[in-house]
Amino acid sequence: MAFSRRIKTKTRKNKTYCFHEITKTAIQKAIENPRSIDYNLVNAQQARRVLDRLVGYELSPVLWKKVKGGLSAGRVQSVSVRLIVEKEREIQNFNSEATYSVIAEFTNEAGKSFKAKLPKNFGTKKEAENFLQKNIGSTYKVADLETKPTKKSPAAPFTTSTLQQEAARKLYLPVGITMQIAQRLYEAGLITYMRTDSVNLSNEAMNAAQAEIESYYGKEFSKPRNYNTKSKGAQEAHEAIRPTEMSRHTVDIDRDQARLYDLIWKRTLASQMSDAQLERTNVKIEANNHKEIFAATGEVIKFEGFLKVYLEGHDDDEEEQEGMLPAMKVNEKLLNSYITATERFSRPPSRYTEASLVKKLEELGIGRPSTYAPTISTIINRNYVEKGTFEGQERKYNQLVLEAGKVISKDLTENTGSDKGKLVPTDIGIIVNDFLVTNFKTILDYNFTAKVEQDFDEIASGNEDWAKMMNDFYKHFHPNVVDVEKNAERETGERILGKHPETGRQISVRLGKFGPMVQIGEQEDEEKQFASLLPDQNIGTITLEEALQLFLLPKSLGQYEGEEVEVNNGRFGPYVRFGKTFISLPKGEEPLDVSMERAIELIKEKKEADAPIATYKDLPVQKGVGRFGPFIKWNGTFINVSKNTILIIYQKPMLKNL
């Protein structure tokens, strides 16, 4: 039905039976309480569908003409790409600064150790070293100690977006997979409907949770509570995501379904539990021969409350949890074990993960719960964004250590710059984004996209006419499309890198028919040279020196078994060519670094992989992987098989019933 994304319904003779969980009780109540179809909700969904199609169907052909064929644009997907591209530019423009942070380890009179930090950093190695020298022979004591009670409250039950975020943090599940698993749990009658903005629980659910808490943990752990949805335009047609039966603690099904169910059960139960009672301690430590103050902060749990069941996760860029401190008193003497002054580099903003992108979209009021997973899948499938695979690179840093009355300098290394698992824009994603932002400012504006969601809510409430909204939008949008189609320049993302050191000809990088490429010569030149960028290179950051290296390809390595062997970079990435056989290089290997010995290894591996696995009627039987997955080939006939079958055949090359 047109509005099935809002609420599950069955209709008969213009009557609607509404239910949000597949249980006998819920369906019986729906049958007993039919209602008329709410055409305001139908109109809101129609408005959403029409607007999305207008944007997609009109913008996509413009991209085909002005950028590259096979591209698409969308009201939510294009704004999502913009967020990722802008974050990437923040990272590229970030200038990291090095400072020295100071941490000391102390031991109290009871022999308990803890760490304290100097609130300020030092700008140079010399300043840090001078400070450590001042601490030689120092004595320390607790100058001030402040202890105050505090509490921590549980998070609300899951909405679609918070479920996606938490499943990504704790279970490492992509948002699309999370929604697939949640769908199966819903269809099995184990959880309520999994597309919702609501954080409310029914009285029945709250009573069931209270009974479970009091039964398993005691009455002091129970605190029934209602939550308010923070989002102004939230669609609250049904409850938060919760188990249909709170008494079912675990489910004996597929592993990922069981893990997600466990997360939902714990979050729901914890939301109805008492606050955790904590004691926060702030300690200040002074030395006898300088005025700098060390500080330490810690928490002690006095009453677990909901923490006995569940603690909400946090993203990588959020602050770490505070540790615990031993009991101390003012003027207590402390022994210093060591003091370190460590060179630390300021960090650029973190790239979005799937979870943090969902969180940002929700904060901006862009999209709806059901759109987040397909939006992320779309921008990845369109190659606008990819999951990072870069493990990072080694960076040297310095550490000064004061121990046993001496300051020692150490040169250490750390891994930095990893984007593994993060959302990274591709060259085509950046070019499409820049074209759309330049020519369709309104559609790509965050406020406009959020305002549209508010208009849909007004239509759903019966306060706005959906046809009028569409008309107002289209009469401004369509002329903009026509104007761009006629007058806008073609967008290639071209960037001039400089001149060829020998010929003086211009070297540029741009988007070509088969992807990003480097060009020697200008567009009007009759003779131009081209080279494809390597997979880990991009238009925005490649240097002139790196571009010149690409023209050393193809590189001949010599002869092997009477055939020429060379390395090159092509449409599908770097490869070794052995006669008429093309062998892709493994990820991370650069073509210019491939030796003849390495090429021969790859050739032998290819021959072994392509060798017949059996013979049938004197004809070879071969295995392979094609467009539709693994297959067996015999006498020109292709038979699709499962991956497990290929594995078994590979391990034991025997075919009995071909």
XYZ file of C-alpha atoms in Angstrom:
658
model
C 0.000 0.000 0.000
C 1.045 3.591 -0.525
C 1.602 4.219 3.168
C 2.807 0.785 4.296
C 6.145 2.285 5.318
C 4.393 4.217 8.083
C 2.300 1.418 9.512
C 1.460 -2.155 8.649
C -2.179 -2.382 7.575
C -4.788 -4.676 6.085
C -7.909 -3.180 4.489
C -11.394 -4.384 3.709
C -14.215 -2.268 2.288
C -12.370 0.998 3.116
C -11.712 -0.173 6.686
C -8.165 -0.437 7.943
C -6.873 -2.931 10.475
C -3.631 -1.539 11.941
C -0.983 -3.515 13.781
C 2.742 -3.022 14.406
C 3.705 -6.452 15.689
C 2.942 -9.898 14.336
C 1.388 -11.472 17.424
C -2.014 -13.006 18.060
C -2.970 -10.274 20.573
C -1.997 -7.398 18.260
C -3.883 -8.824 15.276
C -6.986 -9.576 17.357
C -7.007 -5.979 18.655
C -6.644 -4.673 15.098
C -9.632 -6.717 13.925
C -11.705 -5.566 16.877
C -10.863 -1.892 16.244
C -11.020 -1.125 12.512
C -10.711 2.466 11.360
C -11.075 4.402 8.141
C -8.124 5.020 5.872
C -6.319 8.232 6.798
C -5.962 9.865 3.389
C -3.732 12.572 4.835
C -1.126 9.884 5.388
C -1.711 8.570 1.865
C -1.222 12.064 0.441
C 1.959 12.598 2.443
C 3.408 9.390 1.031
C 2.288 10.317 -2.491
C 3.948 13.718 -2.125
C 7.191 12.101 -0.990
C 7.176 9.632 -3.870
C 6.347 12.240 -6.522
C 8.932 14.739 -5.279
C 11.678 12.099 -5.140
C 10.858 10.975 -8.675
C 10.760 14.525 -10.003
C 14.216 15.214 -8.578
C 15.692 11.885 -9.682
C 14.135 11.739 -13.157
C 14.979 15.344 -14.047
C 18.473 15.634 -12.547
C 19.877 12.276 -13.652
C 19.665 12.989 -17.422
C 21.446 16.306 -16.824
C 24.304 14.378 -15.202
C 24.458 12.006 -18.178
C 24.958 14.957 -20.540
C 27.168 17.149 -18.392
C 29.292 14.642 -16.449
C 29.085 10.964 -17.415
C 26.539 8.340 -18.411
C 24.991 5.969 -15.889
C 24.881 8.485 -13.039
C 21.957 9.372 -10.802
C 20.866 12.101 -8.413
C 18.339 12.072 -5.608
C 16.849 14.363 -2.990
C 18.424 12.473 -0.063
C 21.289 10.587 -1.725
C 22.876 13.729 -3.220
C 22.767 15.552 0.118
C 24.355 12.509 1.771
C 27.200 12.594 -0.761
C 27.612 16.311 -0.104
C 28.085 15.652 3.622
C 30.789 13.067 2.883
C 32.578 15.261 0.307
C 32.613 18.286 2.622
C 33.992 16.158 5.446
C 36.756 14.910 3.122
C 37.709 18.473 2.220
C 37.843 19.418 5.884
C 40.316 16.577 6.355
C 42.401 17.563 3.304
C 42.572 21.205 4.433
C 43.412 20.351 8.022
C 46.887 21.331 9.191
C 48.073 19.076 11.962
C 50.063 20.682 14.789
C 52.350 18.853 17.182
C 52.359 19.522 20.936
C 53.653 17.632 23.954
C 51.067 16.276 26.402
C 52.231 15.366 29.900
C 50.990 12.375 31.916
C 52.309 11.240 35.288
C 51.739 8.077 37.290
C 51.381 8.450 41.069
C 50.981 5.997 43.934
C 49.003 6.917 47.059
C 49.806 5.927 50.652
C 47.758 2.751 50.270
C 49.933 1.644 47.354
C 47.273 2.194 44.676
C 48.469 3.624 41.354
C 46.654 6.063 39.088
C 47.452 8.517 36.306
C 47.060 12.286 36.212
C 47.426 14.755 33.375
C 48.840 18.248 33.091
C 45.932 20.404 31.819
C 48.149 22.325 29.398
C 50.364 21.111 26.539
C 53.834 22.331 25.573
C 54.460 23.645 22.069
C 58.069 22.460 21.674
C 60.302 19.616 22.769
C 62.537 22.081 24.605
C 59.645 23.433 26.725
C 58.530 19.895 27.588
C 62.065 18.874 28.516
C 62.503 21.945 30.729
C 59.323 21.051 32.596
C 60.456 17.477 33.197
C 63.795 18.762 34.497
C 61.902 20.862 37.085
C 60.295 17.676 38.416
C 63.578 15.954 39.239
C 63.617 15.499 43.024
C 60.082 16.900 43.466
C 57.667 15.729 46.134
C 53.917 15.643 45.533
C 50.712 15.811 47.539
C 46.951 16.004 47.030
C 46.232 19.750 46.935
C 42.477 19.503 46.446
C 39.932 16.728 46.254
C 36.334 17.210 45.192
C 33.813 14.407 45.331
C 30.234 14.852 44.212
C 27.425 12.419 43.506
C 26.071 12.188 39.971
C 23.839 9.890 38.005
C 23.590 8.386 34.550
C 20.227 7.726 32.945
C 19.459 4.965 30.436
C 19.019 5.658 26.741
C 15.553 5.531 25.198
C 14.334 2.374 23.442
C 15.458 1.949 19.851
C 14.181 3.890 16.880
C 15.250 2.830 13.404
C 18.221 5.204 13.307
C 19.480 4.480 16.839
C 19.211 0.732 16.158
C 21.300 1.169 13.015
C 23.904 3.223 14.896
C 24.186 0.886 17.871
C 24.280 -2.271 15.732
C 27.152 -0.700 13.779
C 29.049 0.217 16.974
C 28.528 -2.987 18.925
C 27.855 -5.677 16.309
C 29.814 -4.103 13.407
C 26.837 -4.511 11.071
C 26.282 -2.254 8.034
C 22.962 -0.423 8.256
C 21.520 -2.335 5.301
C 22.279 -5.700 6.924
C 20.838 -4.471 10.231
C 17.534 -3.669 8.528
C 17.439 -7.043 6.754
C 17.966 -8.860 10.052
C 15.394 -6.685 11.826
C 12.903 -7.435 9.034
C 13.329 -11.176 9.619
C 12.896 -10.735 13.376
C 9.716 -8.747 12.754
C 8.336 -11.314 10.319
C 9.039 -14.041 12.870
C 6.918 -12.148 15.411
C 9.875 -11.480 17.709
C 10.029 -7.677 17.604
C 7.683 -4.787 16.807
C 7.798 -2.908 13.494
C 11.358 -1.849 12.762
C 10.723 1.427 10.872
C 9.817 4.040 13.443
C 10.824 7.417 14.851
C 8.988 6.775 18.117
C 10.656 6.104 21.479
C 7.353 5.332 23.213
C 6.444 1.959 24.703
C 2.907 0.700 25.210
C 1.591 0.221 28.744
C 1.609 -3.508 28.076
C 5.315 -3.425 27.192
C 6.212 -1.246 30.183
C 4.379 -3.575 32.571
C 6.083 -6.614 31.056
C 9.507 -4.953 31.377
C 8.809 -4.009 34.975
C 7.870 -7.596 35.822
C 11.113 -8.915 34.283
C 13.277 -6.338 36.067
C 11.735 -6.924 39.484
C 11.882 -10.698 39.023
C 15.545 -10.858 37.956
C 17.181 -7.835 39.599
C 14.860 -6.592 42.362
C 12.417 -3.718 42.811
C 15.174 -1.167 43.420
C 16.300 -1.651 39.789
C 12.879 -0.824 38.337
C 11.843 2.667 37.231
C 9.105 2.748 34.558
C 9.436 5.829 32.377
C 8.151 7.412 29.185
C 10.442 9.074 26.667
C 9.849 12.046 24.401
C 10.908 12.023 20.775
C 13.463 14.793 20.164
C 12.788 15.113 16.439
C 10.074 17.701 15.772
C 8.792 15.918 12.678
C 8.998 12.382 14.003
C 6.481 9.916 12.648
C 5.057 8.139 15.676
C 2.470 5.824 14.164
C 3.657 3.018 16.420
C 5.999 2.097 19.249
C 9.739 2.043 19.566
C 11.481 -1.142 18.417
C 11.096 -3.703 21.213
C 10.635 -7.446 21.746
C 7.020 -8.553 21.416
C 7.473 -10.589 24.600
C 9.804 -9.220 27.270
C 9.897 -12.639 28.951
C 11.782 -14.014 25.920
C 15.360 -13.139 26.877
C 17.090 -14.939 24.015
C 16.143 -16.548 20.709
C 17.622 -19.745 19.291
C 17.914 -18.757 15.627
C 20.508 -17.463 13.182
C 23.562 -15.996 14.991
C 23.187 -12.428 13.692
C 19.440 -12.433 14.383
C 20.107 -13.662 17.911
C 22.733 -10.939 18.471
C 20.451 -8.166 17.205
C 17.529 -9.481 19.243
C 19.748 -9.513 22.353
C 20.681 -5.869 21.693
C 17.020 -4.857 21.324
C 15.957 -6.793 24.437
C 18.705 -5.284 26.613
C 18.088 -1.738 25.365
C 14.333 -2.037 26.009
C 14.792 -3.512 29.485
C 17.470 -0.961 30.454
C 15.194 1.919 29.377
C 12.801 0.949 32.197
C 15.474 0.585 34.884
C 16.767 2.886 37.623
C 19.478 5.492 37.073
C 23.029 4.453 37.809
C 24.332 6.269 40.902
C 27.924 7.443 40.513
C 30.474 9.367 42.502
C 32.727 11.640 40.482
C 36.085 12.561 41.951
C 38.327 15.425 40.798
C 41.859 15.434 42.207
C 44.473 18.185 41.938
C 48.112 17.363 42.650
C 50.837 19.893 43.369
C 54.627 19.682 43.469
C 56.868 21.381 46.004
C 59.134 23.170 43.517
C 56.923 24.441 40.655
C 53.417 25.856 40.206
C 52.024 23.491 37.561
C 49.085 21.358 38.783
C 48.360 17.789 37.704
C 44.694 16.766 37.527
C 42.874 13.447 37.544
C 39.178 12.659 37.178
C 37.416 9.397 37.834
C 34.086 7.799 38.589
C 33.046 5.205 41.119
C 29.785 3.268 40.656
C 27.731 3.325 43.858
C 24.627 1.660 42.408
C 24.638 -0.058 39.018
C 21.016 0.532 38.053
C 20.552 0.054 34.305
C 24.321 -0.458 33.832
C 23.766 -3.989 35.117
C 22.127 -4.715 31.754
C 23.267 -2.229 29.126
C 25.460 0.792 28.330
C 25.031 2.755 25.105
C 28.035 2.703 22.784
C 29.767 5.779 21.359
C 31.486 6.659 18.108
C 35.255 6.636 17.560
C 35.544 10.434 17.797
C 33.721 10.687 21.094
C 35.603 10.956 24.361
C 36.678 7.833 26.151
C 34.995 6.820 29.373
C 36.586 8.061 32.598
C 38.394 5.508 34.710
C 38.323 4.848 38.452
C 40.458 6.532 41.101
C 41.601 5.096 44.441
C 40.418 6.660 47.698
C 42.562 9.659 48.742
C 42.484 12.636 51.123
C 43.730 16.229 51.001
C 47.458 16.684 51.831
C 48.077 12.956 51.307
C 51.629 12.397 50.056
C 52.033 10.770 46.654
C 54.983 8.998 45.100
C 55.771 9.688 41.474
C 56.632 6.621 39.383
C 57.333 8.441 36.116
C 56.299 11.419 33.993
C 56.022 11.289 30.210
C 55.867 14.173 27.754
C 54.606 12.686 24.493
C 54.517 14.406 21.127
C 50.923 14.321 19.915
C 49.527 15.591 16.633
C 46.142 17.288 16.442
C 43.672 15.072 14.643
C 41.564 16.063 11.625
C 37.804 15.477 11.744
C 36.832 11.812 11.542
C 35.307 10.518 8.332
C 31.745 9.319 8.527
C 30.989 5.711 9.250
C 27.602 4.365 8.215
C 26.423 4.845 11.799
C 27.675 8.418 12.172
C 26.250 9.387 8.765
C 22.838 8.106 9.855
C 23.203 10.124 13.057
C 24.078 13.286 11.105
C 21.177 12.869 8.665
C 18.812 12.431 11.596
C 20.201 15.533 13.340
C 19.649 17.587 10.179
C 16.134 16.223 9.743
C 16.976 14.736 6.333
C 15.244 11.566 5.188
C 13.228 9.085 7.217
C 14.126 5.845 9.035
C 13.294 3.693 6.023
C 15.526 5.769 3.699
C 18.862 5.621 5.515
C 19.902 2.057 4.596
C 18.901 2.236 0.897
C 20.460 5.703 0.578
C 23.852 4.471 1.794
C 23.608 1.381 -0.445
C 22.782 3.588 -3.437
C 25.685 6.012 -3.072
C 28.095 3.083 -2.676
C 26.639 1.149 -5.626
C 26.804 4.283 -7.792
C 30.503 4.524 -6.904
C 30.047 8.004 -5.426
C 31.378 6.713 -2.124
C 33.417 3.689 -1.141
C 34.380 1.962 2.075
C 37.972 2.875 2.873
C 40.613 0.127 2.862
C 43.733 2.176 3.685
C 45.361 0.742 6.802
C 47.224 3.952 7.524
C 50.897 4.826 7.414
C 53.709 4.907 9.905
C 54.484 8.237 11.580
C 57.361 8.991 13.907
C 56.862 10.828 17.172
C 58.992 11.684 20.171
C 58.511 10.870 23.832
C 60.419 12.238 26.824
C 60.379 10.126 29.976
C 61.394 11.232 33.478
C 62.152 8.145 35.517
C 64.633 7.504 38.344
C 65.834 11.118 38.212
C 66.758 11.083 34.499
C 65.088 12.429 31.369
C 65.326 10.034 28.445
C 64.273 10.805 24.845
C 62.660 8.047 22.781
C 61.770 8.008 19.076
C 58.634 5.931 18.559
C 56.232 5.205 15.696
C 52.466 5.057 15.401
C 49.956 4.210 12.688
C 47.963 7.165 11.405
C 45.554 8.125 8.640
C 43.595 4.885 8.421
C 40.242 5.181 6.649
C 39.370 1.492 6.873
C 35.613 1.002 7.007
C 34.936 4.751 6.732
C 32.952 6.415 3.925
C 35.339 8.030 1.433
C 34.150 9.979 -1.642
C 35.441 8.860 -5.025
C 36.526 11.178 -7.832
C 33.185 10.736 -9.596
C 31.356 11.413 -6.313
C 33.262 14.669 -5.803
C 32.734 15.822 -9.402
C 28.993 15.059 -9.359
C 28.638 16.789 -5.987
C 30.441 19.923 -7.171
C 28.318 20.078 -10.322
C 25.060 19.742 -8.378
C 26.066 22.203 -5.651
C 27.067 24.771 -8.288
C 23.972 24.405 -10.457
C 21.235 23.224 -8.069
C 21.931 25.028 -4.818
C 18.357 24.665 -3.548
C 18.114 20.891 -3.963
C 21.503 20.364 -2.291
C 20.771 22.770 0.569
C 20.500 21.025 3.949
C 17.779 23.393 5.172
C 15.677 22.847 2.050
C 15.854 19.079 2.394
C 14.852 19.262 6.052
C 12.059 21.777 5.231
C 10.626 19.333 2.701
C 10.352 16.692 5.449
C 8.432 19.200 7.576
C 6.085 19.879 4.642
C 5.385 16.155 4.360
C 4.487 16.139 8.048
C 2.138 19.073 7.508
C 0.435 17.160 4.693
C 0.146 14.098 6.952
C -1.528 16.304 9.562
C -3.995 17.681 7.016
C -2.558 21.216 7.234
C -1.168 21.447 3.693
C -2.342 20.428 0.230
C 0.095 18.019 -1.390
C -0.753 18.989 -4.981
C -0.117 22.666 -4.237
C 3.220 21.785 -2.635
C 4.247 19.826 -5.761
C 3.179 22.663 -8.041
C 5.088 25.292 -6.034
C 8.204 23.141 -6.084
C 8.078 22.217 -9.784
C 7.475 25.712 -11.157
C 10.841 26.777 -9.700
C 12.712 23.502 -10.137
C 12.000 22.684 -13.791
C 13.182 26.015 -15.275
C 16.413 25.578 -13.325
C 16.877 22.137 -14.911
C 16.248 23.497 -18.432
C 18.678 26.370 -17.912
C 21.490 24.104 -16.641
C 20.905 21.628 -19.458
C 21.310 24.404 -22.050
C 23.985 26.619 -20.556
C 26.135 24.749 -18.015
C 29.644 23.685 -18.988
C 30.539 20.012 -19.044
C 32.094 19.000 -15.698
C 35.263 16.865 -15.767
C 36.967 17.976 -12.576
C 40.031 18.944 -14.652
C 43.079 20.092 -12.707
C 46.283 21.389 -14.313
C 49.320 19.781 -12.676
C 52.085 21.603 -14.569
C 54.409 21.154 -17.545
C 56.256 18.091 -18.764
C 59.909 18.587 -17.707
C 61.248 17.537 -21.148
C 58.652 18.639 -23.703
C 57.054 21.539 -21.852
C 53.579 20.235 -22.746
C 50.719 20.704 -20.278
C 49.905 17.845 -17.914
C 46.401 17.700 -16.499
C 44.179 15.234 -14.686
C 40.436 14.824 -15.271
C 37.530 12.425 -15.502
C 37.480 10.460 -18.746
C 35.149 7.926 -20.331
C 36.621 5.064 -18.328
C 37.423 6.940 -15.135
C 40.052 9.367 -13.785
C 43.061 9.853 -16.055
C 46.163 11.950 -16.667
C 46.639 13.705 -20.001
C 49.732 15.119 -21.704
C 48.727 17.887 -24.087
C 45.793 20.268 -24.268
C 42.345 19.438 -25.633
C 42.986 21.058 -29.031
C 46.285 19.173 -29.561
C 46.155 16.500 -32.247
C 48.492 14.143 -30.422
C 47.729 13.575 -26.761
C 48.859 10.885 -24.341
C 46.648 9.337 -21.668
C 47.201 7.183 -18.574
C 44.664 5.875 -16.059
C 45.074 6.712 -12.385
C 45.899 3.869 -10.017
C 43.134 2.719 -7.615
C 44.621 4.585 -4.638
C 45.103 7.863 -6.556
C 42.531 10.580 -7.081
C 42.094 13.740 -9.124
C 42.199 16.069 -6.142
C 45.515 14.974 -4.639
C 47.714 13.426 -7.351
C 50.991 15.316 -7.860
C 52.919 16.079 -11.060
C 55.637 13.594 -10.082
C 53.099 10.827 -9.502
C 51.410 11.614 -12.827
C 54.711 11.362 -14.722
C 55.297 7.912 -13.215
C 52.076 6.664 -14.827
C 53.513 7.276 -18.305
C 56.277 4.747 -17.627
C 53.554 2.139 -18.183
C 53.227 -0.270 -19.894
C 56.537 -1.622 -18.624
C 58.090 -4.674 -20.266
C 59.590 -7.225 -17.872
C 60.993 -9.624 -20.469
C 60.142 -13.042 -21.919
C 58.702 -16.094 -20.138
C 57.959 -19.370 -21.906
C 58.259 -17.581 -25.239
C 55.680 -14.906 -24.379
C 56.203 -11.234 -23.545
C 55.473 -10.211 -19.941
C 54.528 -6.624 -19.095
C 52.768 -4.647 -16.365
C 50.240 -1.931 -17.029
C 47.293 -0.073 -15.558
C 43.922 -0.412 -17.257
C 40.236 0.261 -16.944
C 39.849 -2.338 -14.206
C 43.102 -1.587 -12.375
C 46.758 -2.656 -12.619
C 47.590 -6.006 -14.225
C 50.298 -8.316 -15.590
C 49.956 -9.296 -19.263
C 51.367 -12.698 -20.239
C 50.862 -13.078 -23.967
C 47.069 -12.802 -24.354
C 46.384 -13.515 -20.669
C 45.633 -10.640 -18.295
C 46.212 -11.132 -14.546
C 44.985 -8.484 -12.100
C 47.469 -7.413 -9.441
C 46.440 -8.120 -5.823
C 45.160 -5.106 -3.907
C 47.963 -2.868 -2.660
C 50.572 -3.917 -5.249
C 51.834 -1.158 -7.548
C 52.609 -2.088 -11.194
C 55.929 -0.229 -11.244
C 57.090 -2.269 -8.230
C 56.397 -5.663 -9.847
C 59.532 -7.635 -10.711
C 59.857 -10.465 -13.243
C 59.996 -12.977 -10.384
C 56.733 -11.671 -8.917
C 55.072 -11.660 -12.353
C 56.042 -15.327 -12.860
C 54.488 -16.187 -9.474
C 51.212 -14.580 -10.545
C 51.311 -16.319 -13.929
C 51.778 -19.724 -12.264
C 48.918 -19.010 -9.838
C 46.676 -18.071 -12.772
C 47.567 -21.241 -14.674
C 46.827 -23.362 -11.632
C 43.500 -21.620 -11.058
C 42.476 -22.077 -14.725
C 43.638 -25.685 -14.986
C 40.894 -28.310 -15.656
C 39.503 -29.860 -12.469
C 38.461 -33.059 -14.255
C 37.923 -34.649 -17.646
C 34.539 -35.830 -18.886
C 34.136 -37.615 -22.257
C 37.699 -36.603 -23.074
C 36.845 -32.907 -22.665
C 38.189 -30.704 -19.839
C 35.939 -29.500 -17.013
C 36.909 -26.040 -15.759
C 35.824 -23.856 -12.881
C 35.533 -20.080 -12.722
C 33.689 -17.057 -11.383
C 31.587 -14.990 -13.738
C 28.973 -12.264 -13.744
C 26.434 -14.483 -12.013
C 28.813 -16.151 -9.555
C 30.841 -19.389 -9.529
C 30.379 -21.810 -12.446
C 31.596 -25.066 -13.998
C 32.319 -25.072 -17.739
C 32.294 -28.120 -19.996
C 32.114 -28.277 -23.791
C 30.813 -24.702 -23.970
C 28.144 -25.323 -21.318
C 28.117 -23.203 -18.166
C 26.575 -24.582 -14.961
C 26.117 -22.176 -12.039
C 27.117 -23.671 -8.678
C 27.449 -22.464 -5.077
C 30.703 -21.231 -3.567
C 30.802 -24.295 -1.327
C 30.557 -26.565 -4.367
C 33.490 -24.803 -6.012
C 35.487 -25.167 -2.794
C 34.738 -28.899 -2.569
C 35.614 -29.413 -6.244
C 38.835 -27.440 -5.797
C 39.864 -29.535 -2.807
C 38.788 -32.827 -4.407
C 38.664 -32.625 -8.229
C 36.135 -35.386 -8.876
C 32.851 -35.225 -10.787
C 30.581 -38.260 -10.695
C 27.246 -36.999 -12.004
C 27.960 -34.155 -14.400
